[in-house]
Coordinates of C-alpha atoms and ligand atoms in Angstrom, one line a residue:
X1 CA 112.8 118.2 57.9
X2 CA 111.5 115.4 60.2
X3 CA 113.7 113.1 62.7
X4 CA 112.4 110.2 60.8
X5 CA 114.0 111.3 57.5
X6 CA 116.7 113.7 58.4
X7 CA 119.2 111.3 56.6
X8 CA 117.9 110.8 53.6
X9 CA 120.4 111.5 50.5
X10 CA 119.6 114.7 48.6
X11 CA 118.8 114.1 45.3
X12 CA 121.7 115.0 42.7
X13 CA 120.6 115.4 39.1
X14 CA 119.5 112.2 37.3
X15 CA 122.7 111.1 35.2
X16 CA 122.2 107.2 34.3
X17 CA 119.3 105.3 33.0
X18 CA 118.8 101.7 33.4
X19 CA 119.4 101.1 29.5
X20 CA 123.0 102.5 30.1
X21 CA 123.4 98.5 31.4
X22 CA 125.7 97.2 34.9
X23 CA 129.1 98.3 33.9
X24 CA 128.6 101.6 33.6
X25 CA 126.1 102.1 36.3
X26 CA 128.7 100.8 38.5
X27 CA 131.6 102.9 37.5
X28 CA 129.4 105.9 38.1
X29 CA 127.6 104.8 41.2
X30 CA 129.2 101.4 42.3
X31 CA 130.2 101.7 45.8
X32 CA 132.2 98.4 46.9
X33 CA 130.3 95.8 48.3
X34 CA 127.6 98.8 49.5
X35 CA 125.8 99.3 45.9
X36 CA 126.5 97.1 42.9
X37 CA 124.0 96.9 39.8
X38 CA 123.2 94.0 38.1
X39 CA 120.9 91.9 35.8
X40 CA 118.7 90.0 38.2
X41 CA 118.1 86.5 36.0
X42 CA 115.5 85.9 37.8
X43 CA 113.5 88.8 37.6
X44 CA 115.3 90.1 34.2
X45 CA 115.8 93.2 35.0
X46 CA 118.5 95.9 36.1
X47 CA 118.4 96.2 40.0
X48 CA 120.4 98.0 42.7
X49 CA 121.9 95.5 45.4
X50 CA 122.4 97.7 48.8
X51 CA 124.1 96.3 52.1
X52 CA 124.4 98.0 55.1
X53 CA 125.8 95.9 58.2
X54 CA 123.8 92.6 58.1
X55 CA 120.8 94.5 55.8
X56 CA 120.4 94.0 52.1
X57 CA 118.0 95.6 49.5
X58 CA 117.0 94.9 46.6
X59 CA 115.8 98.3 44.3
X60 CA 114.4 97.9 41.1
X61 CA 114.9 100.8 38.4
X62 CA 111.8 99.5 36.8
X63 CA 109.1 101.3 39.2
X64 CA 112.0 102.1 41.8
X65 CA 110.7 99.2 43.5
X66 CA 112.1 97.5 46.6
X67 CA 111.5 94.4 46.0
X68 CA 113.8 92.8 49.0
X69 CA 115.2 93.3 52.3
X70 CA 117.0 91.1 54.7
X71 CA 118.1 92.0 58.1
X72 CA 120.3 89.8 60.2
X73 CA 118.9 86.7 60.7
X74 CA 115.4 86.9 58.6
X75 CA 116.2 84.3 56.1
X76 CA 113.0 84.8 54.5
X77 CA 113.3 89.2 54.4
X78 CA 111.2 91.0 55.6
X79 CA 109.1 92.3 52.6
X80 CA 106.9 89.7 50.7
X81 CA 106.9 89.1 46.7
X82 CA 105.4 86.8 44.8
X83 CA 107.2 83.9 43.0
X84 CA 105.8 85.0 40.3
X85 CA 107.6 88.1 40.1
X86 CA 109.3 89.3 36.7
X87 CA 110.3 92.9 35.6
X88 CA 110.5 91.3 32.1
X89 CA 107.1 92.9 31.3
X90 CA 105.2 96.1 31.6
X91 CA 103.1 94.8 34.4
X92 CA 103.2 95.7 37.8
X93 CA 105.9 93.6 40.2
X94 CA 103.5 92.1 42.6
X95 CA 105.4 92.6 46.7
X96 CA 107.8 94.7 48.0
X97 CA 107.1 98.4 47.8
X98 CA 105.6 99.5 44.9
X99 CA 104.7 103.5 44.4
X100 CA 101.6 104.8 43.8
X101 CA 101.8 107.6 42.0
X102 CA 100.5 110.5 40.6
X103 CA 97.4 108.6 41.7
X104 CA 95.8 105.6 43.9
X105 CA 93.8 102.9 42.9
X106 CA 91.3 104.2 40.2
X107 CA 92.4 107.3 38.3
X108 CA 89.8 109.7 39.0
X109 CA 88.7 110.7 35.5
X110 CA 90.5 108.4 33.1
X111 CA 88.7 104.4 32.9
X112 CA 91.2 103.3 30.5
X113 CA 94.7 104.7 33.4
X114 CA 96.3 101.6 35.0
X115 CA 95.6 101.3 39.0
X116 CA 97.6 102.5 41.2
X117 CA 99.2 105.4 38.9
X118 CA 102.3 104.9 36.2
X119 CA 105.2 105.5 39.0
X120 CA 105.5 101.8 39.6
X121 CA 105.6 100.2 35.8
X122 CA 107.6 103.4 34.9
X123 CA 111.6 103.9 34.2
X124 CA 113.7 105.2 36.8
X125 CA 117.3 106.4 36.7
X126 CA 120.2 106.9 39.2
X127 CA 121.0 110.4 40.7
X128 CA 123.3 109.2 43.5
X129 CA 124.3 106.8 46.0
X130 CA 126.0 107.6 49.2
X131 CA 127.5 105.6 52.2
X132 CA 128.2 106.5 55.1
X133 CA 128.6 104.6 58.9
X134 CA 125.4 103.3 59.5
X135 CA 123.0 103.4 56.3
X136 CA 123.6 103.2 52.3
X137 CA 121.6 105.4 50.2
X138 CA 120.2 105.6 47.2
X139 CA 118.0 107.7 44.7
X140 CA 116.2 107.9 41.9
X141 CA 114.1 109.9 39.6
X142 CA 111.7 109.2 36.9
X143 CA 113.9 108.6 33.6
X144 CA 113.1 110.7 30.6
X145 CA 111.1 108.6 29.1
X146 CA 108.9 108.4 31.9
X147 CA 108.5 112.0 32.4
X148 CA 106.8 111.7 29.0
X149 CA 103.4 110.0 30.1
X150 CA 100.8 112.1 29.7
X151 CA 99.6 111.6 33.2
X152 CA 102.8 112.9 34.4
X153 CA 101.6 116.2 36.2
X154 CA 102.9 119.4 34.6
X155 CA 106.4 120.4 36.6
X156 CA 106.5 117.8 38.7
X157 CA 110.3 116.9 39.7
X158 CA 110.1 113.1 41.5
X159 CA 112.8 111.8 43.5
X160 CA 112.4 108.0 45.4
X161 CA 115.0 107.9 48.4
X162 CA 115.9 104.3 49.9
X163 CA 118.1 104.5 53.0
X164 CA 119.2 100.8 54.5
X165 CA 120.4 101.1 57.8
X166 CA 119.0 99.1 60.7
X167 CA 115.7 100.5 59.2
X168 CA 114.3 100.6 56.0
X169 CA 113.5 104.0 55.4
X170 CA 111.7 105.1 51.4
X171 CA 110.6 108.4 50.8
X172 CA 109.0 109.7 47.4
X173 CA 109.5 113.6 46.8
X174 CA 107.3 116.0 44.1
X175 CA 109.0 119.7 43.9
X176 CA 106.7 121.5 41.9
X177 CA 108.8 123.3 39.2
X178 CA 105.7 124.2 37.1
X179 CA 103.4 127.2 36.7
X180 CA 100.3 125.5 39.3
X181 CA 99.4 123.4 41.9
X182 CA 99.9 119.5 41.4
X183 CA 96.8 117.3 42.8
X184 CA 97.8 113.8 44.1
X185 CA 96.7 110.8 45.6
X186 CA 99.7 108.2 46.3
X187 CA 100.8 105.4 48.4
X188 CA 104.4 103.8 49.3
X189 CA 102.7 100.1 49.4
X190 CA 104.2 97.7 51.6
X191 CA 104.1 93.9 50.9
X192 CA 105.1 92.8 54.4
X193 CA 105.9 89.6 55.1
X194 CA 103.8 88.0 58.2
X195 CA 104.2 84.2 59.8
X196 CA 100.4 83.7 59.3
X197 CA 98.0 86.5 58.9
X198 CA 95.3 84.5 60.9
X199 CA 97.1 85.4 63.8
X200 CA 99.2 88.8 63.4
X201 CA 97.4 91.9 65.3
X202 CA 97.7 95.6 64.2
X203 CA 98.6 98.2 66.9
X204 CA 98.1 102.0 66.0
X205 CA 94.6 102.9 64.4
X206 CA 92.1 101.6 67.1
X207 CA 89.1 104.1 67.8
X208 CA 89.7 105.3 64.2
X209 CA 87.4 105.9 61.3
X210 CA 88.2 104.3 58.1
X211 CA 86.7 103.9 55.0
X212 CA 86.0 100.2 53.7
X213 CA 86.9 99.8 50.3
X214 CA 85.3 96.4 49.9
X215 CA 81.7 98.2 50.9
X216 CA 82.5 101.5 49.9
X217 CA 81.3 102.7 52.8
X218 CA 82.6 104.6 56.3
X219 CA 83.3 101.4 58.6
X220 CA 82.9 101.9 62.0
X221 CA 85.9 102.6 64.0
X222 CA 86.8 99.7 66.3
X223 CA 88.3 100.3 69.6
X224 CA 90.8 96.8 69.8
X225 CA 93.6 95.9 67.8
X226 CA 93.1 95.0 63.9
X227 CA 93.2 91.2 63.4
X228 CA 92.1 88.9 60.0
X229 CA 89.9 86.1 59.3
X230 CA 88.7 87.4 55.9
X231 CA 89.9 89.8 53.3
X232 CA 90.3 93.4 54.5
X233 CA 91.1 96.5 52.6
X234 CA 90.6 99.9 54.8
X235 CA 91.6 103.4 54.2
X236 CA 92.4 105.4 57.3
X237 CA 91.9 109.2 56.9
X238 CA 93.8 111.2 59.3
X239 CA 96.3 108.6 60.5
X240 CA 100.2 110.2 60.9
X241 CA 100.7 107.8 63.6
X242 CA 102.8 104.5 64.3
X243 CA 101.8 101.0 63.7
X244 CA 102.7 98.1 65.0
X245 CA 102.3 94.5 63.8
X246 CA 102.6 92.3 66.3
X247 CA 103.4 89.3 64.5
X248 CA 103.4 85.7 67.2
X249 CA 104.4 83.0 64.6
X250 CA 107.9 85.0 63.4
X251 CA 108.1 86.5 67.2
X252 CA 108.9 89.9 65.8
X253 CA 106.9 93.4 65.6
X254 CA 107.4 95.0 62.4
X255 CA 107.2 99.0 62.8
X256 CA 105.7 101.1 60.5
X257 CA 106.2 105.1 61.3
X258 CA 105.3 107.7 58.5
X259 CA 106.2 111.2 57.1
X260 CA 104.0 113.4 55.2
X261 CA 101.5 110.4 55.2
X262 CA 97.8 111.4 56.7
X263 CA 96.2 108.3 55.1
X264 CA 97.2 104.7 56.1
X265 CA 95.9 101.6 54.3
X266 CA 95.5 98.2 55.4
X267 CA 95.1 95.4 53.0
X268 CA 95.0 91.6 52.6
X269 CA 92.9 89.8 49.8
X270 CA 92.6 86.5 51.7
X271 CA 92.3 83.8 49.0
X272 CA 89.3 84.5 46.9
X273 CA 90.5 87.5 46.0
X274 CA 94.4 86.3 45.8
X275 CA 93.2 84.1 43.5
X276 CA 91.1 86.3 40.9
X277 CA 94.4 88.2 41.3
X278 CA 96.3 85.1 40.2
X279 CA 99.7 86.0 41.0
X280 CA 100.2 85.7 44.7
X281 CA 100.7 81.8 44.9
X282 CA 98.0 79.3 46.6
X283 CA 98.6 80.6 49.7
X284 CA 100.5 83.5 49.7
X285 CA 98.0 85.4 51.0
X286 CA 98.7 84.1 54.7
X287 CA 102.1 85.4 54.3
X288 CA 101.2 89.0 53.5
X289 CA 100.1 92.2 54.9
X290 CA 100.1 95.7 53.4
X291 CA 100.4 98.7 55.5
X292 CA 100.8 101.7 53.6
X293 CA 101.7 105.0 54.0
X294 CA 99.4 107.6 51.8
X295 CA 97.6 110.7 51.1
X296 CA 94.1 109.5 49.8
X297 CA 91.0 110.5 49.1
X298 CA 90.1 113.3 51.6
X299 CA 94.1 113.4 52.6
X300 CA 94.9 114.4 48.8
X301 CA 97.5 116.6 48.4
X302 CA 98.2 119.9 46.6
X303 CA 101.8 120.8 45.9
X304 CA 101.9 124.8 45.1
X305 CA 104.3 126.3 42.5
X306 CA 107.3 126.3 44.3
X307 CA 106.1 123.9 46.5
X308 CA 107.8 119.8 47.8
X309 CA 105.9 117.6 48.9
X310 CA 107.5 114.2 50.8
X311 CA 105.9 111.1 51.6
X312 CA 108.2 108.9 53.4
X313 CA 107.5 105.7 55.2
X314 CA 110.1 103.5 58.0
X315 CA 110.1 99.7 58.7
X316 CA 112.1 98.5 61.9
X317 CA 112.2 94.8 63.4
X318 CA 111.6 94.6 67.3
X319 CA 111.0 91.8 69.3
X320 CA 107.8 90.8 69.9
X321 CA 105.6 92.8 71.6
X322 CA 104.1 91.0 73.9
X323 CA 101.2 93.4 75.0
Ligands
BG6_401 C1 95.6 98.1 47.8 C2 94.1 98.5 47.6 O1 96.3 99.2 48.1 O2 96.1 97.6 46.6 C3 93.3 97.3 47.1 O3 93.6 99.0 48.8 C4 94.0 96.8 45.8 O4 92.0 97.8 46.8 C5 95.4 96.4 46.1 O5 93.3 95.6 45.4 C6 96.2 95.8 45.0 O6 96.1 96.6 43.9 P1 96.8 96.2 42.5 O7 96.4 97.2 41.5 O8 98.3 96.2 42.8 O9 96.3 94.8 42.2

């Protein structure tokens, strides 16, 4: 197990559904002030509330979904999600971290299968919470229900892990409990939350290929940091590395390390697209950028029988970088 995720709680078997309502999530996983379940009214929907220190999260069973996290004094959090945001529907909450999962973007056979895989719209229940000094955990694994969509690949056991410490730290796991291989694309995709995406730059993939999703073509690698003046949405192949976004306006570098993650996408619609999209504000764009750790395309993965596979992803706050 990596240094990166060494903490992250071991999943339990799943024993409480969102359906089961606050009370008695919270008698069986309630932790003091460190995890409490609740209604959001705003969103309508049952959500976990963690706190560690001066860090809060906000988890989702819908999708297992962060949807927010604070640290200290970052009124605003640190994840972006749209006003428009509501778990009272089947559609996907649009910010914060959803997962993609079994597949991402366009299922590779199937027209008619939602982007982005089922993970994120699906149910989710509790398998345990833990606290301990620095960090409270929490995990989750696809409810009953869920594990009834016939996309669902044959044995697969999932497991989302969310440990709030001074770091955000997510990891999805697939132990393959069936009779062959699983095939997967995914993504843990991050809605960050920039001062003004004009001027943020992105540290970490210069001099790397990538493949440019808006031509469908290889772009050419670029040897300086990653900067936006129109919409961008790259895959990098072959990317385990950090990244850094240097961010001026909110004078704070948001780090992004990775764990079983070769692919790394980089995505902002800028406002044409934000628009056809229609539920990412007027100018919510500026306030966005996705980095994501994945395994895609090329950097698909194959769990054998027997086999886990974990995809895991960090976020830390640093001073600007001034470099
Ligand atoms: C990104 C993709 O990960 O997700 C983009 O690279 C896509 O191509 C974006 O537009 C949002 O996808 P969705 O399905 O959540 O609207």
């Amino acid at each position: 197990m990596s240094e990166v995720f060494d903490n992250v709680c071991t999943p339990k078997p799943c024993l409480v559904g969102p359906e089961a309502g606050p009370e008695l999530l919270n008698e069986h996983f309630g932790r003091r002030s460190a995890v409490r379940f609740l209604r959001d009214e705003k969103l309508g929907g049952m959500v976990a509330q963690l706190t560690a220190g001066d860090s809060v999260a906000t988890v989702a069973l819908r999708g297992a979904q962060v949807l927010r996290w604070s640290s200290g004094s970052t009124t605003d959090g640190l994840l972006w999600l749209s006003p428009d945001a509501t778990l009272a529907n089947d559609k996907p909450v649009r910010g914060g971290v959803p997962i993609c999962w079994p597949w991402f973007g366009v299922h590779p056979t199937d027209t008619s299968a939602p982007s982005h895989g089922f993970a994120r719209t699906a149910s989710w229940c509790v398998a345990s919470t833990a606290v301990s000094d620095d960090a409270t955990c929490l995990s989750l694994q696809l409810s009953e229900s869920a594990k009834k969509n016939a996309h669902l690949p044959d044995g697969a056991h999932v497991v989302f892990d969310v440990r709030l410490g001074r770091e955000l730290k997510m990891s999805l796991t697939v132990v393959n409990t069936g009779v062959k291989p699983i095939h997967m694309t995914e993504a843990l995709h991050t809605y960050l939350r920039v001062g003004d995406i004009s001027t943020i730059r992105i540290r970490g993939l210069e001099n790397k290929p990538f493949l440019d999703q808006l031509s469908e073509r290889a772009g050419n690698s670029e040897p300086h940091t990653i900067t936006f003046d129109g919409e961008v949405d790259r895959i990098y192949n072959n990317t385990a590395g950090v990244v850094n976004i240097d961010d001026p306006k909110l004078n704070r570098t948001l780090r992004v390390r990775k764990e079983g993650s070769q692919s790394t996408v980089i995505w902002n619609p800028w406002r044409e697209k934000a628009e056809r999209l229609g539920d990412i504000g007027p100018d919510g764009f500026r306030e966005i950028v996705c980095v994501e750790a994945g395994n895609i395309g090329c950097d698909e993965v194959v769990v054998p029988v027997g086999g886990v596979h974990r995809l895991g992803t960090s976020i830390s706050m640093h001073p600007l970088c001034s470099r």
